PDB file of C-alpha atoms and ligand atoms in Angstrom:
ATOM      1  CA  MET A   1     -35.156   9.025  -9.463  1.00  0.00           C
ATOM      2  CA  ALA A   2     -32.937   6.717  -7.383  1.00  0.00           C
ATOM      3  CA  LYS A   3     -32.441   3.217  -8.650  1.00  0.00           C
ATOM      4  CA  GLN A   4     -30.432   0.212  -7.518  1.00  0.00           C
ATOM      5  CA  VAL A   5     -27.141  -0.543  -9.194  1.00  0.00           C
ATOM      6  CA  ALA A   6     -26.254  -4.115 -10.086  1.00  0.00           C
ATOM      7  CA  THR A   7     -22.921  -4.905  -8.505  1.00  0.00           C
ATOM      8  CA  ARG A   8     -21.512  -7.934  -6.777  1.00  0.00           C
ATOM      9  CA  ARG A   9     -18.708  -6.442  -4.754  1.00  0.00           C
ATOM     10  CA  LEU A  10     -18.674  -3.477  -2.450  1.00  0.00           C
ATOM     11  CA  LEU A  11     -14.976  -3.368  -1.597  1.00  0.00           C
ATOM     12  CA  THR A  12     -12.869  -2.040  -4.456  1.00  0.00           C
ATOM     13  CA  PRO A  13      -9.083  -2.508  -4.286  1.00  0.00           C
ATOM     14  CA  THR A  14      -7.435   0.892  -4.317  1.00  0.00           C
ATOM     15  CA  GLY A  15      -4.635  -0.282  -6.579  1.00  0.00           C
ATOM     16  CA  GLY A  16      -2.372   2.160  -4.804  1.00  0.00           C
ATOM     17  CA  TYR A  17      -4.073   5.385  -5.956  1.00  0.00           C
ATOM     18  CA  LEU A  18      -5.417   6.097  -2.483  1.00  0.00           C
ATOM     19  CA  GLN A  19      -2.264   5.803  -0.442  1.00  0.00           C
ATOM     20  CA  GLY A  20      -2.530   3.876   2.810  1.00  0.00           C
ATOM     21  CA  TYR A  21      -5.772   2.080   2.003  1.00  0.00           C
ATOM     22  CA  ASP A  22      -6.498  -1.415   0.745  1.00  0.00           C
ATOM     23  CA  TYR A  23     -10.061  -0.730  -0.404  1.00  0.00           C
ATOM     24  CA  THR A  24     -12.593   1.972  -1.100  1.00  0.00           C
ATOM     25  CA  LEU A  25     -16.198   1.457  -0.112  1.00  0.00           C
ATOM     26  CA  ASN A  26     -18.854   3.400  -2.026  1.00  0.00           C
ATOM     27  CA  PRO A  27     -22.403   2.387  -1.049  1.00  0.00           C
ATOM     28  CA  PHE A  28     -23.843   4.697  -3.744  1.00  0.00           C
ATOM     29  CA  VAL A  29     -23.155   5.630  -7.329  1.00  0.00           C
ATOM     30  CA  GLY A  30     -23.496   9.374  -7.859  1.00  0.00           C
ATOM     31  CA  CYS A  31     -24.079  12.032  -5.236  1.00  0.00           C
ATOM     32  CA  ALA A  32     -27.158  14.130  -4.589  1.00  0.00           C
ATOM     33  CA  TYR A  33     -25.107  16.950  -3.062  1.00  0.00           C
ATOM     34  CA  GLY A  34     -23.607  17.804  -6.455  1.00  0.00           C
ATOM     35  CA  CYS A  35     -21.011  20.240  -5.125  1.00  0.00           C
ATOM     36  CA  LYS A  36     -19.981  22.559  -7.963  1.00  0.00           C
ATOM     37  CA  TYR A  37     -16.327  21.808  -7.378  1.00  0.00           C
ATOM     38  CA  CYS A  38     -16.591  18.019  -7.094  1.00  0.00           C
ATOM     39  CA  TYR A  39     -13.745  16.330  -8.994  1.00  0.00           C
ATOM     40  CA  VAL A  40     -15.694  13.085  -9.348  1.00  0.00           C
ATOM     41  CA  GLN A  41     -17.858  14.706 -12.041  1.00  0.00           C
ATOM     42  CA  ALA A  42     -14.830  14.731 -14.360  1.00  0.00           C
ATOM     43  CA  LEU A  43     -14.013  11.034 -13.793  1.00  0.00           C
ATOM     44  CA  PRO A  44     -15.143   8.240 -16.111  1.00  0.00           C
ATOM     45  CA  VAL A  45     -17.546   6.928 -13.455  1.00  0.00           C
ATOM     46  CA  ALA A  46     -19.559  10.149 -13.889  1.00  0.00           C
ATOM     47  CA  ARG A  47     -18.807  10.993 -17.521  1.00  0.00           C
ATOM     48  CA  LEU A  48     -20.143   7.680 -18.773  1.00  0.00           C
ATOM     49  CA  ARG A  49     -23.602   8.608 -17.412  1.00  0.00           C
ATOM     50  CA  SER A  50     -25.998  10.667 -19.443  1.00  0.00           C
ATOM     51  CA  GLU A  51     -27.403  12.475 -16.383  1.00  0.00           C
ATOM     52  CA  ARG A  52     -25.732  15.570 -14.985  1.00  0.00           C
ATOM     53  CA  TRP A  53     -23.545  15.052 -11.896  1.00  0.00           C
ATOM     54  CA  GLY A  54     -25.519  15.806  -8.757  1.00  0.00           C
ATOM     55  CA  THR A  55     -28.869  14.711 -10.198  1.00  0.00           C
ATOM     56  CA  TYR A  56     -28.597  11.030  -9.278  1.00  0.00           C
ATOM     57  CA  ALA A  57     -27.529   8.864  -6.334  1.00  0.00           C
ATOM     58  CA  ASP A  58     -28.197   5.187  -6.877  1.00  0.00           C
ATOM     59  CA  ALA A  59     -27.907   2.689  -4.077  1.00  0.00           C
ATOM     60  CA  LYS A  60     -25.825  -0.429  -4.501  1.00  0.00           C
ATOM     61  CA  PRO A  61     -27.467  -3.581  -3.195  1.00  0.00           C
ATOM     62  CA  VAL A  62     -26.114  -4.073   0.298  1.00  0.00           C
ATOM     63  CA  ASP A  63     -26.372  -7.364   2.127  1.00  0.00           C
ATOM     64  CA  ALA A  64     -24.654  -7.707   5.490  1.00  0.00           C
ATOM     65  CA  GLY A  65     -23.816 -11.400   5.045  1.00  0.00           C
ATOM     66  CA  SER A  66     -22.220 -10.952   1.608  1.00  0.00           C
ATOM     67  CA  PHE A  67     -20.314  -7.910   2.796  1.00  0.00           C
ATOM     68  CA  LEU A  68     -18.903  -9.778   5.777  1.00  0.00           C
ATOM     69  CA  ARG A  69     -17.744 -12.570   3.473  1.00  0.00           C
ATOM     70  CA  GLU A  70     -16.002  -9.960   1.328  1.00  0.00           C
ATOM     71  CA  LEU A  71     -14.448  -8.396   4.384  1.00  0.00           C
ATOM     72  CA  ARG A  72     -13.240 -11.750   5.691  1.00  0.00           C
ATOM     73  CA  ARG A  73     -11.630 -12.608   2.334  1.00  0.00           C
ATOM     74  CA  ALA A  74      -9.988  -9.184   2.247  1.00  0.00           C
ATOM     75  CA  LYS A  75      -8.607  -9.677   5.736  1.00  0.00           C
ATOM     76  CA  GLN A  76      -7.204 -13.076   4.793  1.00  0.00           C
ATOM     77  CA  ARG A  77      -5.561 -11.575   1.707  1.00  0.00           C
ATOM     78  CA  GLY A  78      -3.689  -8.919   3.621  1.00  0.00           C
ATOM     79  CA  GLY A  79      -5.499  -5.976   5.146  1.00  0.00           C
ATOM     80  CA  THR A  80      -8.743  -4.085   5.529  1.00  0.00           C
ATOM     81  CA  ARG A  81      -7.903  -0.400   5.615  1.00  0.00           C
ATOM     82  CA  ILE A  82     -10.969   1.088   4.025  1.00  0.00           C
ATOM     83  CA  PHE A  83     -11.800   4.561   2.716  1.00  0.00           C
ATOM     84  CA  MET A  84     -15.545   5.300   2.671  1.00  0.00           C
ATOM     85  CA  SER A  85     -16.237   6.949   0.318  1.00  0.00           C
ATOM     86  CA  SER A  86     -14.076   8.039  -2.589  1.00  0.00           C
ATOM     87  CA  SER A  87     -16.657   8.810  -5.279  1.00  0.00           C
ATOM     88  CA  THR A  88     -19.825   9.564  -3.345  1.00  0.00           C
ATOM     89  CA  ASP A  89     -20.881  10.662   0.122  1.00  0.00           C
ATOM     90  CA  PRO A  90     -21.874   7.612   2.219  1.00  0.00           C
ATOM     91  CA  TYR A  91     -24.638   9.681   3.832  1.00  0.00           C
ATOM     92  CA  GLN A  92     -26.820  10.528   0.861  1.00  0.00           C
ATOM     93  CA  PRO A  93     -30.306  11.862   1.555  1.00  0.00           C
ATOM     94  CA  LEU A  94     -31.495   8.445   0.333  1.00  0.00           C
ATOM     95  CA  GLU A  95     -29.571   6.829   3.192  1.00  0.00           C
ATOM     96  CA  TRP A  96     -32.254   8.067   5.613  1.00  0.00           C
ATOM     97  CA  ARG A  97     -34.651   5.630   3.985  1.00  0.00           C
ATOM     98  CA  ILE A  98     -32.571   2.664   2.891  1.00  0.00           C
ATOM     99  CA  GLY A  99     -29.797   2.494   5.492  1.00  0.00           C
ATOM    100  CA  ALA A 100     -27.130   1.007   3.185  1.00  0.00           C
ATOM    101  CA  THR A 101     -24.239   2.644   5.025  1.00  0.00           C
ATOM    102  CA  ARG A 102     -25.784   1.750   8.363  1.00  0.00           C
ATOM    103  CA  THR A 103     -26.035  -1.894   7.302  1.00  0.00           C
ATOM    104  CA  LEU A 104     -22.329  -1.914   6.390  1.00  0.00           C
ATOM    105  CA  LEU A 105     -21.302  -0.284   9.661  1.00  0.00           C
ATOM    106  CA  THR A 106     -23.467  -2.661  11.664  1.00  0.00           C
ATOM    107  CA  ALA A 107     -21.843  -5.594   9.890  1.00  0.00           C
ATOM    108  CA  MET A 108     -18.372  -4.243  10.711  1.00  0.00           C
ATOM    109  CA  GLN A 109     -19.397  -3.689  14.316  1.00  0.00           C
ATOM    110  CA  SER A 110     -20.549  -7.309  14.574  1.00  0.00           C
ATOM    111  CA  VAL A 111     -17.037  -8.642  13.752  1.00  0.00           C
ATOM    112  CA  PRO A 112     -14.733  -5.703  14.530  1.00  0.00           C
ATOM    113  CA  GLU A 113     -11.556  -7.771  14.281  1.00  0.00           C
ATOM    114  CA  LEU A 114     -12.126  -7.996  10.517  1.00  0.00           C
ATOM    115  CA  LEU A 115     -11.666  -4.240  10.216  1.00  0.00           C
ATOM    116  CA  ASP A 116      -8.159  -2.793  10.366  1.00  0.00           C
ATOM    117  CA  PHE A 117      -9.236   0.814   9.866  1.00  0.00           C
ATOM    118  CA  LEU A 118     -12.165   2.758   8.407  1.00  0.00           C
ATOM    119  CA  PHE A 119     -11.994   6.378   7.277  1.00  0.00           C
ATOM    120  CA  VAL A 120     -15.514   7.800   7.001  1.00  0.00           C
ATOM    121  CA  GLN A 121     -15.609  10.915   4.821  1.00  0.00           C
ATOM    122  CA  THR A 122     -18.890  12.843   4.732  1.00  0.00           C
ATOM    123  CA  ARG A 123     -20.489  16.259   4.822  1.00  0.00           C
ATOM    124  CA  SER A 124     -23.877  15.040   5.920  1.00  0.00           C
ATOM    125  CA  PRO A 125     -25.362  15.481   9.397  1.00  0.00           C
ATOM    126  CA  LEU A 126     -26.975  12.088   8.910  1.00  0.00           C
ATOM    127  CA  VAL A 127     -23.692  10.562  10.089  1.00  0.00           C
ATOM    128  CA  ALA A 128     -24.789  11.443  13.641  1.00  0.00           C
ATOM    129  CA  ARG A 129     -27.644   8.952  13.325  1.00  0.00           C
ATOM    130  CA  ASP A 130     -25.022   6.179  13.429  1.00  0.00           C
ATOM    131  CA  ALA A 131     -23.119   7.607  16.393  1.00  0.00           C
ATOM    132  CA  GLU A 132     -23.652   4.552  18.595  1.00  0.00           C
ATOM    133  CA  ILE A 133     -22.315   2.153  15.962  1.00  0.00           C
ATOM    134  CA  LEU A 134     -19.382   4.438  15.192  1.00  0.00           C
ATOM    135  CA  ALA A 135     -18.653   4.773  18.905  1.00  0.00           C
ATOM    136  CA  ALA A 136     -18.436   0.982  19.208  1.00  0.00           C
ATOM    137  CA  LEU A 137     -15.788   1.086  16.447  1.00  0.00           C
ATOM    138  CA  ARG A 138     -14.031   4.163  17.827  1.00  0.00           C
ATOM    139  CA  HIS A 139     -10.595   2.529  18.038  1.00  0.00           C
ATOM    140  CA  ARG A 140     -10.697   1.546  14.372  1.00  0.00           C
ATOM    141  CA  ILE A 141     -12.204   4.601  12.710  1.00  0.00           C
ATOM    142  CA  LEU A 142     -11.811   8.271  11.997  1.00  0.00           C
ATOM    143  CA  VAL A 143     -14.846  10.286  10.948  1.00  0.00           C
ATOM    144  CA  SER A 144     -13.929  13.228   8.744  1.00  0.00           C
ATOM    145  CA  VAL A 145     -16.636  15.839   8.240  1.00  0.00           C
ATOM    146  CA  THR A 146     -16.125  18.399   5.495  1.00  0.00           C
ATOM    147  CA  LEU A 147     -16.554  21.978   6.657  1.00  0.00           C
ATOM    148  CA  GLU A 148     -14.953  24.251   4.079  1.00  0.00           C
ATOM    149  CA  THR A 149     -16.115  27.519   5.649  1.00  0.00           C
ATOM    150  CA  ASP A 150     -18.205  28.899   8.495  1.00  0.00           C
ATOM    151  CA  GLN A 151     -20.042  31.290   6.163  1.00  0.00           C
ATOM    152  CA  GLU A 152     -23.412  30.150   4.838  1.00  0.00           C
ATOM    153  CA  ASP A 153     -23.355  32.517   1.851  1.00  0.00           C
ATOM    154  CA  VAL A 154     -19.995  31.076   0.769  1.00  0.00           C
ATOM    155  CA  ARG A 155     -21.236  27.515   1.265  1.00  0.00           C
ATOM    156  CA  ARG A 156     -24.284  28.286  -0.888  1.00  0.00           C
ATOM    157  CA  ARG A 157     -22.105  29.699  -3.645  1.00  0.00           C
ATOM    158  CA  PHE A 158     -19.788  26.672  -3.901  1.00  0.00           C
ATOM    159  CA  ALA A 159     -22.007  23.801  -2.772  1.00  0.00           C
ATOM    160  CA  PRO A 160     -25.623  24.991  -2.870  1.00  0.00           C
ATOM    161  CA  ARG A 161     -27.183  21.587  -2.224  1.00  0.00           C
ATOM    162  CA  ALA A 162     -24.826  20.462   0.503  1.00  0.00           C
ATOM    163  CA  PRO A 163     -25.946  20.491   4.154  1.00  0.00           C
ATOM    164  CA  THR A 164     -25.709  23.788   6.009  1.00  0.00           C
ATOM    165  CA  VAL A 165     -22.775  24.817   8.162  1.00  0.00           C
ATOM    166  CA  ARG A 166     -24.952  24.721  11.272  1.00  0.00           C
ATOM    167  CA  ALA A 167     -26.192  21.183  10.582  1.00  0.00           C
ATOM    168  CA  ARG A 168     -22.642  19.919  10.113  1.00  0.00           C
ATOM    169  CA  VAL A 169     -21.431  21.612  13.299  1.00  0.00           C
ATOM    170  CA  ARG A 170     -24.230  19.992  15.276  1.00  0.00           C
ATOM    171  CA  ALA A 171     -23.407  16.589  13.797  1.00  0.00           C
ATOM    172  CA  ILE A 172     -19.738  16.924  14.745  1.00  0.00           C
ATOM    173  CA  GLU A 173     -20.743  17.891  18.279  1.00  0.00           C
ATOM    174  CA  ALA A 174     -22.980  14.821  18.505  1.00  0.00           C
ATOM    175  CA  LEU A 175     -20.193  12.522  17.292  1.00  0.00           C
ATOM    176  CA  ARG A 176     -17.701  14.000  19.737  1.00  0.00           C
ATOM    177  CA  ALA A 177     -20.206  13.606  22.570  1.00  0.00           C
ATOM    178  CA  HIS A 178     -20.102   9.867  21.831  1.00  0.00           C
ATOM    179  CA  GLY A 179     -16.308   9.799  22.105  1.00  0.00           C
ATOM    180  CA  ILE A 180     -15.814   9.274  18.363  1.00  0.00           C
ATOM    181  CA  PRO A 181     -12.574  10.660  16.880  1.00  0.00           C
ATOM    182  CA  VAL A 182     -13.588  13.426  14.486  1.00  0.00           C
ATOM    183  CA  GLN A 183     -11.684  15.470  11.982  1.00  0.00           C
ATOM    184  CA  VAL A 184     -12.892  18.656  10.355  1.00  0.00           C
ATOM    185  CA  ALA A 185     -11.910  18.517   6.681  1.00  0.00           C
ATOM    186  CA  ILE A 186     -11.483  22.085   5.508  1.00  0.00           C
ATOM    187  CA  ALA A 187     -11.226  20.828   1.996  1.00  0.00           C
ATOM    188  CA  PRO A 188     -11.193  22.847  -0.081  1.00  0.00           C
ATOM    189  CA  LEU A 189     -10.537  25.843   2.137  1.00  0.00           C
ATOM    190  CA  LEU A 190     -13.064  28.567   1.212  1.00  0.00           C
ATOM    191  CA  PRO A 191     -13.369  32.180   2.331  1.00  0.00           C
ATOM    192  CA  CYS A 192     -14.286  32.175   6.002  1.00  0.00           C
ATOM    193  CA  SER A 193     -14.505  34.450   9.010  1.00  0.00           C
ATOM    194  CA  THR A 194     -11.658  35.148  11.440  1.00  0.00           C
ATOM    195  CA  ASP A 195     -13.585  33.055  13.994  1.00  0.00           C
ATOM    196  CA  PHE A 196     -13.337  29.889  11.913  1.00  0.00           C
ATOM    197  CA  PRO A 197     -10.008  28.625  13.344  1.00  0.00           C
ATOM    198  CA  ARG A 198     -11.432  28.876  16.870  1.00  0.00           C
ATOM    199  CA  LEU A 199     -14.584  27.019  15.809  1.00  0.00           C
ATOM    200  CA  VAL A 200     -12.540  24.209  14.236  1.00  0.00           C
ATOM    201  CA  ALA A 201     -10.287  23.940  17.291  1.00  0.00           C
ATOM    202  CA  ASP A 202     -13.287  23.736  19.617  1.00  0.00           C
ATOM    203  CA  LEU A 203     -15.085  21.206  17.453  1.00  0.00           C
ATOM    204  CA  ALA A 204     -12.602  18.598  16.350  1.00  0.00           C
ATOM    205  CA  ASP A 205      -9.773  16.285  17.363  1.00  0.00           C
ATOM    206  CA  PHE A 206      -7.987  16.872  14.056  1.00  0.00           C
ATOM    207  CA  ALA A 207      -8.081  19.278  11.124  1.00  0.00           C
ATOM    208  CA  ALA A 208      -7.240  18.524   7.493  1.00  0.00           C
ATOM    209  CA  ILE A 209      -6.753  21.454   5.138  1.00  0.00           C
ATOM    210  CA  ASP A 210      -6.678  21.243   1.373  1.00  0.00           C
ATOM    211  CA  ASP A 211      -6.882  23.602  -1.580  1.00  0.00           C
ATOM    212  CA  TRP A 212      -7.512  23.916  -5.318  1.00  0.00           C
ATOM    213  CA  PHE A 213      -3.881  23.447  -6.247  1.00  0.00           C
ATOM    214  CA  ILE A 214      -2.278  20.415  -4.589  1.00  0.00           C
ATOM    215  CA  GLY A 215      -5.691  19.152  -3.480  1.00  0.00           C
ATOM    216  CA  ASP A 216      -6.986  18.558  -6.984  1.00  0.00           C
ATOM    217  CA  GLY A 217      -4.203  16.079  -7.687  1.00  0.00           C
ATOM    218  CA  SER A 218      -3.153  17.882 -10.859  1.00  0.00           C
ATOM    219  CA  ASN A 219      -1.415  21.051  -9.654  1.00  0.00           C
ATOM    220  CA  GLY A 220      -4.535  23.105 -10.175  1.00  0.00           C
ATOM    221  CA  ARG A 221      -5.376  21.929 -13.708  1.00  0.00           C
ATOM    222  CA  ARG A 222      -8.648  20.231 -12.708  1.00  0.00           C
ATOM    223  CA  SER A 223      -9.678  23.260 -10.670  1.00  0.00           C
ATOM    224  CA  ARG A 224      -9.013  25.571 -13.610  1.00  0.00           C
ATOM    225  CA  ALA A 225     -10.971  23.251 -15.922  1.00  0.00           C
ATOM    226  CA  LEU A 226     -13.945  23.490 -13.558  1.00  0.00           C
ATOM    227  CA  GLY A 227     -13.713  27.279 -13.553  1.00  0.00           C
ATOM    228  CA  VAL A 228     -13.372  27.447  -9.785  1.00  0.00           C
ATOM    229  CA  GLU A 229     -11.914  30.947  -9.796  1.00  0.00           C
ATOM    230  CA  GLN A 230     -15.111  32.478 -11.171  1.00  0.00           C
ATOM    231  CA  TRP A 231     -17.075  31.520  -8.037  1.00  0.00           C
ATOM    232  CA  TYR A 232     -15.073  33.906  -5.896  1.00  0.00           C
ATOM    233  CA  LEU A 233     -16.257  37.459  -5.431  1.00  0.00           C
ATOM    234  CA  PRO A 234     -13.771  39.976  -6.879  1.00  0.00           C
ATOM    235  CA  HIS A 235     -12.656  41.132  -3.433  1.00  0.00           C
ATOM    236  CA  GLU A 236     -12.018  37.521  -2.305  1.00  0.00           C
ATOM    237  CA  ARG A 237     -10.076  36.242  -5.278  1.00  0.00           C
ATOM    238  CA  ALA A 238      -6.523  37.445  -4.699  1.00  0.00           C
ATOM    239  CA  ALA A 239      -6.481  36.538  -1.013  1.00  0.00           C
ATOM    240  CA  TRP A 240      -8.288  33.198  -1.112  1.00  0.00           C
ATOM    241  CA  TYR A 241      -7.593  31.640  -4.503  1.00  0.00           C
ATOM    242  CA  HIS A 242      -3.913  31.271  -3.830  1.00  0.00           C
ATOM    243  CA  PRO A 243      -1.518  28.291  -3.468  1.00  0.00           C
ATOM    244  CA  ALA A 244      -0.072  29.605  -0.190  1.00  0.00           C
ATOM    245  CA  LYS A 245      -3.445  29.997   1.522  1.00  0.00           C
ATOM    246  CA  ALA A 246      -3.766  26.465   2.913  1.00  0.00           C
ATOM    247  CA  ARG A 247      -0.465  26.673   4.767  1.00  0.00           C
ATOM    248  CA  SER A 248      -1.152  30.174   6.078  1.00  0.00           C
ATOM    249  CA  PHE A 249      -4.541  28.985   7.338  1.00  0.00           C
ATOM    250  CA  ALA A 250      -2.792  26.038   9.040  1.00  0.00           C
ATOM    251  CA  GLU A 251      -0.605  28.561  10.883  1.00  0.00           C
ATOM    252  CA  LEU A 252      -3.702  30.465  12.032  1.00  0.00           C
ATOM    253  CA  LEU A 253      -5.231  27.237  13.218  1.00  0.00           C
ATOM    254  CA  ALA A 254      -2.028  26.298  15.043  1.00  0.00           C
ATOM    255  CA  ALA A 255      -2.593  29.283  17.315  1.00  0.00           C
ATOM    256  CA  GLN A 256      -5.787  27.563  18.475  1.00  0.00           C
ATOM    257  CA  MET A 257      -5.022  23.833  18.509  1.00  0.00           C
ATOM    258  CA  PRO A 258      -1.954  21.555  18.777  1.00  0.00           C
ATOM    259  CA  ARG A 259       0.183  21.640  15.655  1.00  0.00           C
ATOM    260  CA  ASP A 260       0.465  17.860  15.527  1.00  0.00           C
ATOM    261  CA  ARG A 261      -3.290  17.631  14.978  1.00  0.00           C
ATOM    262  CA  ILE A 262      -3.265  19.716  11.812  1.00  0.00           C
ATOM    263  CA  PHE A 263      -2.622  18.120   8.430  1.00  0.00           C
ATOM    264  CA  LEU A 264      -2.201  19.531   4.959  1.00  0.00           C
ATOM    265  CA  HIS A 265      -3.328  18.119   1.635  1.00  0.00           C
ATOM    266  CA  GLN A 266      -3.140  14.343   1.201  1.00  0.00           C
ATOM    267  CA  GLN A 267      -1.737  13.876   4.718  1.00  0.00           C
ATOM    268  CA  GLY A 268      -5.162  14.725   6.117  1.00  0.00           C
ATOM    269  CA  PHE A 269      -6.744  11.745   4.421  1.00  0.00           C
ATOM    270  CA  LEU A 270      -4.191   9.056   5.264  1.00  0.00           C
ATOM    271  CA  PRO A 271      -4.714   6.543   8.064  1.00  0.00           C
ATOM    272  CA  PRO A 272      -3.640   8.186  11.362  1.00  0.00           C
ATOM    273  CA  ASP A 273      -0.498   6.082  11.794  1.00  0.00           C
ATOM    274  CA  MET A 274       0.818   7.208   8.383  1.00  0.00           C
ATOM    275  CA  ARG A 275       0.288  10.936   8.416  1.00  0.00           C
ATOM    276  CA  LEU A 276       2.679  13.740   9.194  1.00  0.00           C
ATOM    277  CA  PRO A 277       1.566  17.022  10.772  1.00  0.00           C
ATOM    278  CA  PHE A 278       1.730  20.072   8.560  1.00  0.00           C
ATOM    279  CA  ASP A 279       5.015  21.444   9.827  1.00  0.00           C
ATOM    280  CA  GLU A 280       6.821  18.130   9.470  1.00  0.00           C
ATOM    281  CA  ARG A 281       5.752  17.876   5.860  1.00  0.00           C
ATOM    282  CA  ILE A 282       6.792  20.498   3.320  1.00  0.00           C
ATOM    283  CA  ASP A 283       4.933  20.366   0.013  1.00  0.00           C
ATOM    284  CA  PRO A 284       6.554  21.572  -3.209  1.00  0.00           C
ATOM    285  CA  GLN A 285       4.557  24.795  -3.314  1.00  0.00           C
ATOM    286  CA  ASP A 286       5.595  25.624   0.241  1.00  0.00           C
ATOM    287  CA  ALA A 287       9.289  24.812  -0.154  1.00  0.00           C
TER     288      ALA A 287
HETATM  289  S1  SF4 B   1     -20.412  15.471  -1.359  1.00  0.00           S
HETATM  290 FE1  SF4 B   1     -18.407  14.801  -2.109  1.00  0.00          FE
HETATM  291  S2  SF4 B   1     -18.858  13.293  -3.719  1.00  0.00           S
HETATM  292 FE2  SF4 B   1     -20.721  14.465  -3.335  1.00  0.00          FE
HETATM  293  S3  SF4 B   1     -20.701  16.113  -4.842  1.00  0.00           S
HETATM  294 FE3  SF4 B   1     -19.801  16.935  -2.934  1.00  0.00          FE
HETATM  295  S4  SF4 B   1     -17.601  16.617  -3.172  1.00  0.00           S
HETATM  296 FE4  SF4 B   1     -18.616  15.280  -4.702  1.00  0.00          FE
END
């Protein structure tokens, strides 16, 4: 059952771990989508709970006035580059009812000059509900929608409770129709059809690709600890569970969309003015 979390502040200083951002903004604690591969489940924030990851999503108390005061103080202290969200999805099923994320966005829209940049990371079609607010902030935001594959059976195997491929595609289309800059986050890249690069190119302004190796922040150790490899079918494993796959997929995508709109690994999650396209950035495994 969802409950409210007692917390005073909503903006958490990144302390440098999320490069390019001053703060993270997590309107919820926990995540109802419970993706099998989610790295948050191994972090203290999840391990200190007795419930299994994916079985709870508690709302933080959100008050527009208090949040704006926080935002104003943050702006005065230096900057307000915000990543929403780092340890949950800001569009939980519960968000339909309580509108915590919507309240925060509405507050930001009311005083846009307080916001330097907002990266909205989600896999939920509910983000399209807020298209008008996001459109009003279009010059200060990037909405990144996770779409790891175009194959429903693969999605069900790796993230059975996450929204369907079709629902996410429709949401991206709705955001784009409002003129909102949208990125497809193919993160982690999962087995997909040969039509997927074309779909991504048609859908999005940008593409970010990540994998189980660099993308887990520990050279694949976290992915191995989660047992990721076992979720692949035997005929998929050699081709898809491989450190070179992300870059080779980027090359496929580059045949369909401009190369300078494709980003690999961490570059795909930096603020736009800081990131380097995939062929200007060589990662150790690709060197
Ligand atoms: S939606 Fe994101 S935060 Fe939630 S379980 Fe999946 S990967 Fe983790």
